[in-house]
Short mmCIF file of C-alpha atoms and ligand atoms in Angstrom, two decimals:
data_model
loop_
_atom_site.label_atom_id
_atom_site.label_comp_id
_atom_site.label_asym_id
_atom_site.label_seq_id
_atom_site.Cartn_x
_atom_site.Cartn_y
_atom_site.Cartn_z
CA UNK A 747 -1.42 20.01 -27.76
CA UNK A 748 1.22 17.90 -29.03
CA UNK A 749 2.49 18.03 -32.48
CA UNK A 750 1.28 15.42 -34.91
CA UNK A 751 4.41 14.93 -36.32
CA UNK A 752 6.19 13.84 -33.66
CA UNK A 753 3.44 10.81 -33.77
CA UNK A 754 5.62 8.97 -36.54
CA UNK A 755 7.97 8.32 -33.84
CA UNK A 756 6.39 5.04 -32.61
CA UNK A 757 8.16 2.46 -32.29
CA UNK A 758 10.73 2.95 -29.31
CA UNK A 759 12.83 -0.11 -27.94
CA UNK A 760 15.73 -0.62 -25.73
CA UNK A 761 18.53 -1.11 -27.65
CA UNK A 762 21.40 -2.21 -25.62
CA UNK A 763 22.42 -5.59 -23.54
CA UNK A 764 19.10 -5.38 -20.88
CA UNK A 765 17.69 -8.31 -19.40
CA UNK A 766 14.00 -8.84 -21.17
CA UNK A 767 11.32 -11.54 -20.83
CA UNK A 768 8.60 -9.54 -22.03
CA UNK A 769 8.18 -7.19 -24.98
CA UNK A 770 5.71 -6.67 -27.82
CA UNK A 771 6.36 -5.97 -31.43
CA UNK A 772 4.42 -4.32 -33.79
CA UNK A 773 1.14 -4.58 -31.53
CA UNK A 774 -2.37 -3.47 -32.80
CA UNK A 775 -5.56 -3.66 -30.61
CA UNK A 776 -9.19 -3.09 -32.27
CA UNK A 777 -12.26 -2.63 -31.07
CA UNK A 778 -14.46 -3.36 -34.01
CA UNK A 779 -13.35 -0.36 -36.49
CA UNK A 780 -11.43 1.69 -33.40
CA UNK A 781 -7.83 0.93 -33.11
CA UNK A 782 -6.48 1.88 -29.63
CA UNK A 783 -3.38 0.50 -30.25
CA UNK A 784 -1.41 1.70 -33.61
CA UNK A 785 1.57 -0.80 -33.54
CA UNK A 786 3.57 -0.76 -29.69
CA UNK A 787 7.04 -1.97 -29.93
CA UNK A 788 8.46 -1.95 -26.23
CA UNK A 789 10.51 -4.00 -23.99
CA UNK A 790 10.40 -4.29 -20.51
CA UNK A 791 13.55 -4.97 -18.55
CA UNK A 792 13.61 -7.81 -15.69
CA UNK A 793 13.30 -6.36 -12.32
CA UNK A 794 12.82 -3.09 -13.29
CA UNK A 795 9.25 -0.91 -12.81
CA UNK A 796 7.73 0.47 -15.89
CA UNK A 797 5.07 3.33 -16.15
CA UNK A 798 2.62 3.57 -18.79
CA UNK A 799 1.67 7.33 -18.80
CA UNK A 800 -0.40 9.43 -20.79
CA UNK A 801 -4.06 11.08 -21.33
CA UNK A 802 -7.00 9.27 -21.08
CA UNK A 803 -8.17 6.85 -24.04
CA UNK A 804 -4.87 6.32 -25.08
CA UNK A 805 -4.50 3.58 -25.35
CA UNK A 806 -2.47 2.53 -21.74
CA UNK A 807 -5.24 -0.16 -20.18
CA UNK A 808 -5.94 -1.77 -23.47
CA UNK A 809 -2.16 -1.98 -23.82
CA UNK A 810 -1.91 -3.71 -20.29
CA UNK A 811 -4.52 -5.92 -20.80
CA UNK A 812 -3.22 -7.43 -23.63
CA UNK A 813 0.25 -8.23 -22.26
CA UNK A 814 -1.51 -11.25 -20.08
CA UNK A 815 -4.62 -11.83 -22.95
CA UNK A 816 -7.20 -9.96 -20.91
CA UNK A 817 -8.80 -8.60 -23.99
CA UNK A 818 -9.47 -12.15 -25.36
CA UNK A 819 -12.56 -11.37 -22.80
CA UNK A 820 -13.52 -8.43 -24.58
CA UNK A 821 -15.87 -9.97 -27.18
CA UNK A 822 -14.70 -6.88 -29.47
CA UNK A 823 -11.44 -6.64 -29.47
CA UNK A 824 -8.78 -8.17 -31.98
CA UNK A 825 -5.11 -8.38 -31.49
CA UNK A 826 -2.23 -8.49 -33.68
CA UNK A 827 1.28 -8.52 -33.76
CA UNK A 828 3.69 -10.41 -31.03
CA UNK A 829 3.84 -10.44 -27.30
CA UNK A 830 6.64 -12.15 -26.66
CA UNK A 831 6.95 -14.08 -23.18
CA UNK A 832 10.42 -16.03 -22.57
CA UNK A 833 10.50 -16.52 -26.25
CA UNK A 834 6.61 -17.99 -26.47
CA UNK A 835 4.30 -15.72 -28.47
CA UNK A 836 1.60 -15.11 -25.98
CA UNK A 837 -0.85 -14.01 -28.62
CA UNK A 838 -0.65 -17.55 -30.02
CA UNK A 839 -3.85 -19.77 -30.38
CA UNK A 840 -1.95 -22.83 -28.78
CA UNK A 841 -1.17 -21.04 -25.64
CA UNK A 842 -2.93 -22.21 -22.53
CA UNK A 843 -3.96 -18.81 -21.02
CA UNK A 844 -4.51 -19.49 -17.66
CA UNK A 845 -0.75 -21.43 -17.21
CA UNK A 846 0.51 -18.22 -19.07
CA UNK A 847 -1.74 -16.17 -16.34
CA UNK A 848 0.22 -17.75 -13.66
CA UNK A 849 3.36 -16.00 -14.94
CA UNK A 850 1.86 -12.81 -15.86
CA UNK A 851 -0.24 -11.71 -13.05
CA UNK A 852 -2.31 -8.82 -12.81
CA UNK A 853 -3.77 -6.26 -10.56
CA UNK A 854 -6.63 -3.70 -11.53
CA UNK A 855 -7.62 -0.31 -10.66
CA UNK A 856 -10.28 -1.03 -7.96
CA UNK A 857 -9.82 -3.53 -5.11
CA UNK A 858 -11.27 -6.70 -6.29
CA UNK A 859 -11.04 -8.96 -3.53
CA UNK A 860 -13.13 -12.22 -3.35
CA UNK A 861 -16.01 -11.81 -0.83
CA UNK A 862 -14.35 -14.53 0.64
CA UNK A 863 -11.61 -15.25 3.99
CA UNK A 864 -8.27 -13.07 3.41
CA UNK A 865 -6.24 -16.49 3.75
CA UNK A 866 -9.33 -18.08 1.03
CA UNK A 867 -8.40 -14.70 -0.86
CA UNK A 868 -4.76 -15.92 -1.13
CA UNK A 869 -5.38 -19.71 -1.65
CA UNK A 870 -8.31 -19.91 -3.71
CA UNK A 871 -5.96 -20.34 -7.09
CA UNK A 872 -3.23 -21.75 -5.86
CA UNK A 873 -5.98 -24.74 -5.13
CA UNK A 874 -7.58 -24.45 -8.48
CA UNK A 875 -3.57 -25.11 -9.40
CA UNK A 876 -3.52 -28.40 -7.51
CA UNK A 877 -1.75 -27.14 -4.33
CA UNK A 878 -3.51 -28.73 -1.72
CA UNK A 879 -1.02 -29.16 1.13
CA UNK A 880 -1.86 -27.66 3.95
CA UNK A 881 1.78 -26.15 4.68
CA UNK A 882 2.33 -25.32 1.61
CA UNK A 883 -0.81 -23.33 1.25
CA UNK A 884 0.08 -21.51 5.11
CA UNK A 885 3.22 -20.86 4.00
CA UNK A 886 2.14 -19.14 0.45
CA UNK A 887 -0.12 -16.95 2.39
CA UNK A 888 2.56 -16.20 4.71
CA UNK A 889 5.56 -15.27 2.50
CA UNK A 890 2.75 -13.15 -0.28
CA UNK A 891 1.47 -11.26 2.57
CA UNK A 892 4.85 -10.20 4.44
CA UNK A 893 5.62 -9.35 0.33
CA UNK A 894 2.56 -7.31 -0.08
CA UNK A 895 3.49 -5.27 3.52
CA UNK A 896 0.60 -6.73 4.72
CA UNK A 897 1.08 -9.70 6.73
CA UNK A 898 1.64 -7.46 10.12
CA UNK A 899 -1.64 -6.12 9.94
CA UNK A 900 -3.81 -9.02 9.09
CA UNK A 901 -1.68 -12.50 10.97
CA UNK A 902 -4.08 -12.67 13.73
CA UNK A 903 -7.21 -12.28 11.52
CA UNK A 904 -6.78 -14.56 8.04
CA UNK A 905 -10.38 -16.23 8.60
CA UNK A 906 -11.47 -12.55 8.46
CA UNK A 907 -13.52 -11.23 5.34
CA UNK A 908 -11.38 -9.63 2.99
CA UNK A 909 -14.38 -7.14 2.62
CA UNK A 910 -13.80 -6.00 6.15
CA UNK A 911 -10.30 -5.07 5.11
CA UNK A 912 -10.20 -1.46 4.35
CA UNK A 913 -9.51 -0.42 0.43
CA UNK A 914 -5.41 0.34 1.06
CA UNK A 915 -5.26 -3.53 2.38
CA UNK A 916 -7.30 -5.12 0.00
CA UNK A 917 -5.35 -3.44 -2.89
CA UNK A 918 -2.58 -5.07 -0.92
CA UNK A 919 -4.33 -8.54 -0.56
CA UNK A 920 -5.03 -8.42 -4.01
CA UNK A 921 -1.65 -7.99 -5.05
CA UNK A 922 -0.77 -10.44 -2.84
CA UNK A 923 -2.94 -12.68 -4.17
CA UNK A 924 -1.20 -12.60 -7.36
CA UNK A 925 2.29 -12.78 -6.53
CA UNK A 926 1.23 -15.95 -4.46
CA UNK A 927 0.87 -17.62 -7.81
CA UNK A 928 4.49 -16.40 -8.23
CA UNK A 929 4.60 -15.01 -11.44
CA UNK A 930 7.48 -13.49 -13.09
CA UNK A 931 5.84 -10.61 -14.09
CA UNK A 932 3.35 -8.09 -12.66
CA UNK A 933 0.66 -5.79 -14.74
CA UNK A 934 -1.05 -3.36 -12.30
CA UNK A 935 -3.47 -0.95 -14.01
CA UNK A 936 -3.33 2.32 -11.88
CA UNK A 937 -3.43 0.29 -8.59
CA UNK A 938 -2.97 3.24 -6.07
CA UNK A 939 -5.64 5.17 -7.71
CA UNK A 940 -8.65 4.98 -5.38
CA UNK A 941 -6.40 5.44 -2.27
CA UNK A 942 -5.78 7.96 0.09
CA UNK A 943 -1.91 8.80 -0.06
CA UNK A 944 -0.92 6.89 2.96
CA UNK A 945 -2.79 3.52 1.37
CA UNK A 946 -0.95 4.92 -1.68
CA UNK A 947 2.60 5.22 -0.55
CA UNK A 948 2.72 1.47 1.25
CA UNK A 949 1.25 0.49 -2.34
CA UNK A 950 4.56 2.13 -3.76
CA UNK A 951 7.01 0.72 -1.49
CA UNK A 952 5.40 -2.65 -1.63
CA UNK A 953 6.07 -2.29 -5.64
CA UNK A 954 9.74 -1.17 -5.02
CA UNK A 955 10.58 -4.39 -2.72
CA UNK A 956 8.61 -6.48 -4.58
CA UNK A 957 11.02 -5.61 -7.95
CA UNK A 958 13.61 -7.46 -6.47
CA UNK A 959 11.84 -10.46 -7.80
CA UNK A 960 8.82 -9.31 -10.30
CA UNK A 961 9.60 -6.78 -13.25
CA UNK A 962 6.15 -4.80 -13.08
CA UNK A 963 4.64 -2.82 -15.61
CA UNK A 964 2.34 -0.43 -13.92
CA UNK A 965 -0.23 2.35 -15.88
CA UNK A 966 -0.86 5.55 -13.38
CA UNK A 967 -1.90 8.79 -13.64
CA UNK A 968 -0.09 10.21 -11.24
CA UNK A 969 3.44 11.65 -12.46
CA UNK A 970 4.71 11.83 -8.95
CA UNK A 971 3.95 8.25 -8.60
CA UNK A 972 5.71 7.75 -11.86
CA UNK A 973 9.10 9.32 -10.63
CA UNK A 974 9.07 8.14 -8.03
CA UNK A 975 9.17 4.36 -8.30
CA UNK A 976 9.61 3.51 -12.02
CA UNK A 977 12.92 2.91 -13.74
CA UNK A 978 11.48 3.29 -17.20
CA UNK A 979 8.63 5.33 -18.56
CA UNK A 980 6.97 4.81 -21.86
CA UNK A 981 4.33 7.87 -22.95
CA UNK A 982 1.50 7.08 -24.76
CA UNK A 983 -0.20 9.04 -26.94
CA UNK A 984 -3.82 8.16 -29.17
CA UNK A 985 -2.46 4.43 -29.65
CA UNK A 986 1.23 4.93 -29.88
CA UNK A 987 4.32 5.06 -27.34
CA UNK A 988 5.73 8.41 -28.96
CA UNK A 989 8.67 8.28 -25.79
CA UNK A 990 9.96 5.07 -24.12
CA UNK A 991 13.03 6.01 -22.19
CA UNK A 992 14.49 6.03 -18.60
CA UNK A 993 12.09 8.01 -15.78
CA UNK A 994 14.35 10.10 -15.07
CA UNK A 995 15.51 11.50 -18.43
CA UNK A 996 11.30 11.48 -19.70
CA UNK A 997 10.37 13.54 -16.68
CA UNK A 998 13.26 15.73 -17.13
CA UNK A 999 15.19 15.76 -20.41
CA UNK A 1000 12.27 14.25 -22.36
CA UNK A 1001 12.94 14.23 -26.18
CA UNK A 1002 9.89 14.92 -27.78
CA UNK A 1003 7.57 18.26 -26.91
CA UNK A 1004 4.84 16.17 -26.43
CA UNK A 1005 5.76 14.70 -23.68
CA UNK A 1006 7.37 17.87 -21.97
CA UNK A 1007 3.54 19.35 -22.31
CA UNK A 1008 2.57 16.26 -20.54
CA UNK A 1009 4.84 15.93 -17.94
CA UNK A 1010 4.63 19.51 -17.09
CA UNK A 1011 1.27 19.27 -16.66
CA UNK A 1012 -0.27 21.36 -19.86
CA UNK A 1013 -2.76 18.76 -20.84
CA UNK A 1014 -4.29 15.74 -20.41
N1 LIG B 1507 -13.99 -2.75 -23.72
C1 LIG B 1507 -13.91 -1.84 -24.68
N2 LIG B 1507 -14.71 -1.87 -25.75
C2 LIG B 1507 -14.63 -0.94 -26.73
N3 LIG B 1507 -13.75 0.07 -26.75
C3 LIG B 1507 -12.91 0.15 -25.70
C4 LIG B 1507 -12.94 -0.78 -24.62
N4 LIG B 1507 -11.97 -0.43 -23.72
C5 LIG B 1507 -11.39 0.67 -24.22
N5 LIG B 1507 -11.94 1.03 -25.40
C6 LIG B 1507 -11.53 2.16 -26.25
O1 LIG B 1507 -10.14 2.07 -26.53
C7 LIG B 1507 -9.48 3.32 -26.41
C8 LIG B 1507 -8.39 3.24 -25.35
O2 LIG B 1507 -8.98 3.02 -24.08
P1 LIG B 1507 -8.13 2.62 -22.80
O3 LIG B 1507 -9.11 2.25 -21.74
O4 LIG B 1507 -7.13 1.61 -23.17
O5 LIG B 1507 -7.40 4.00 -22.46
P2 LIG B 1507 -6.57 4.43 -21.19
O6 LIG B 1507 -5.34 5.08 -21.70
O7 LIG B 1507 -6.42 3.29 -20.25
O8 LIG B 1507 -7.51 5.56 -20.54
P3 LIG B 1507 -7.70 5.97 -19.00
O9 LIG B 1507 -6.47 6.73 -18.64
O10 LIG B 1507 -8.92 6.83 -19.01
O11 LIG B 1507 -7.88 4.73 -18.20
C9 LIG B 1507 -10.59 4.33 -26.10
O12 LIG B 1507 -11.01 4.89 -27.32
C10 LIG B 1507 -11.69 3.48 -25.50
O13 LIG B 1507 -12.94 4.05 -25.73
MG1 LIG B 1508 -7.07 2.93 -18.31
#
């Protein structure tokens, strides 16, 4: 087990010239008395794929979730500290949560689709936006599903229940259904986990095209997964980030033993 004090170590940030629109600063999450989050300093670089790793209850979903204010549902929970968004405090009262939603989109664990049509799937909130054209709406569900690697199998079949898809391609339709909002940034909470490694690897390299345009900050429990498409890593540990560095030097040079125990497998 790791060392407790290499726990001081908590607050981690990139320090040189990156591009960032998102980062948090001094962020605390309660749950009544818990805190699950113990003050998270991190930045996340624009176009770049960031994994949230570490054991479970640490801390990574509630983390997530409040990047786009998911825990305001969470009758519970009380955040503090920034989340800073394009220079807009996301935490603050004035914000209107479901414009800010737009921007940060976000994709869970299970496939959530709407037991609705796979084109109603894609349309339903650019509607509830006030998109309305016809085009414009066949065009959205064009251009998200080609994004999400998806449009191939489904074109001929859009009036089709999404619940007929199988759970590979609705993880896909749902992640197309949130870049269709285009949002600059996308929060995917260990999206590949409840798929079978094929379902999982199209998941991947739909993330690695789709970071041309999106920076994505992705929690998964899968190391491979990790290495293999993130550019940065940030380890979590009981409410801290106790290593926030690039993938390739955490899985391999990482500086702190507690995250070598990790990596390598020796708990968690
Ligand atoms: N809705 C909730 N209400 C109360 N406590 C919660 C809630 N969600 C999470 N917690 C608590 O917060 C802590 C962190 O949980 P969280 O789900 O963020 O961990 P995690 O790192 O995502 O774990 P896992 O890898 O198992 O998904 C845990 O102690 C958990 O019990
Ligand atoms: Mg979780």
């Amino acid at each position: 087990m790791p060392n407790q004090a290499n726990l001081e170590t908590n607050i981690i940030k990139m320090n040189d010239n990156k591009s960032v629109d998102l980062s948090t600063e001094d962020l605390h999450v309660w749950y009544g008395e818990n805190e699950a989050i113990k003050g998270v300093s991190l930045e996340f670089e624009e176009n770049k794929i960031t994994s949230l790793i570490g054991p479970s209850g640490c801390g990574k979903s509630t983390y997530l979730r409040s990047l786009n204010r998911m825990n305001d549902e969470i009758e519970s929970a009380k955040v503090t500290g920034k989340i800073m968004y394009k220079g807009i405090d996301v935490n603050a009262s004035n914000v209107d949560v479901y414009e800010m939603r737009k921007n940060i989109g976000m994709v869970f664990q299970r496939p959530n689709p709407f037991s609705k049509s796979i084109y109603d799937n894609i349309t339903f909130a650019l509607k509830r936006h006030g998109i309305k054209d016809k085009n414009t709406l066949d065009e959205a569900v064009e251009t998200s599903l080609k994004q999400a690697a998806l449009w191939d199998q489904v074109k001929d079949q859009l009036n089709k229940s999404a619940l007929a898809l199988s759970g590979g391609q609705q993880q896909r339709l749902c992640i197309a259904r949130a870049i269709a909002l285009k949002p600059d940034i996308l929060l995917l909470d260990e999206p590949a986990s409840a798929l079978d490694p094929i379902s999982t690897s199209q998941v991947e390299e739909t993330l690695l095209q789709l970071k041309e345009e999106y920076s994505i900050v992705i929690v998964t429990h899968n190391m491979q997964q990790a290495s293999r498409i993130s550019d940065y890593t940030a380890f979590f540990y009981v409410g801290n980030v106790i290593e926030y560095d690039e993938t390739r030097k955490v899985f391999t040079r990482p500086k702190i033993q507690a995250t070598e125990d990790y990596v390598s497998g020796h708990f968690g």
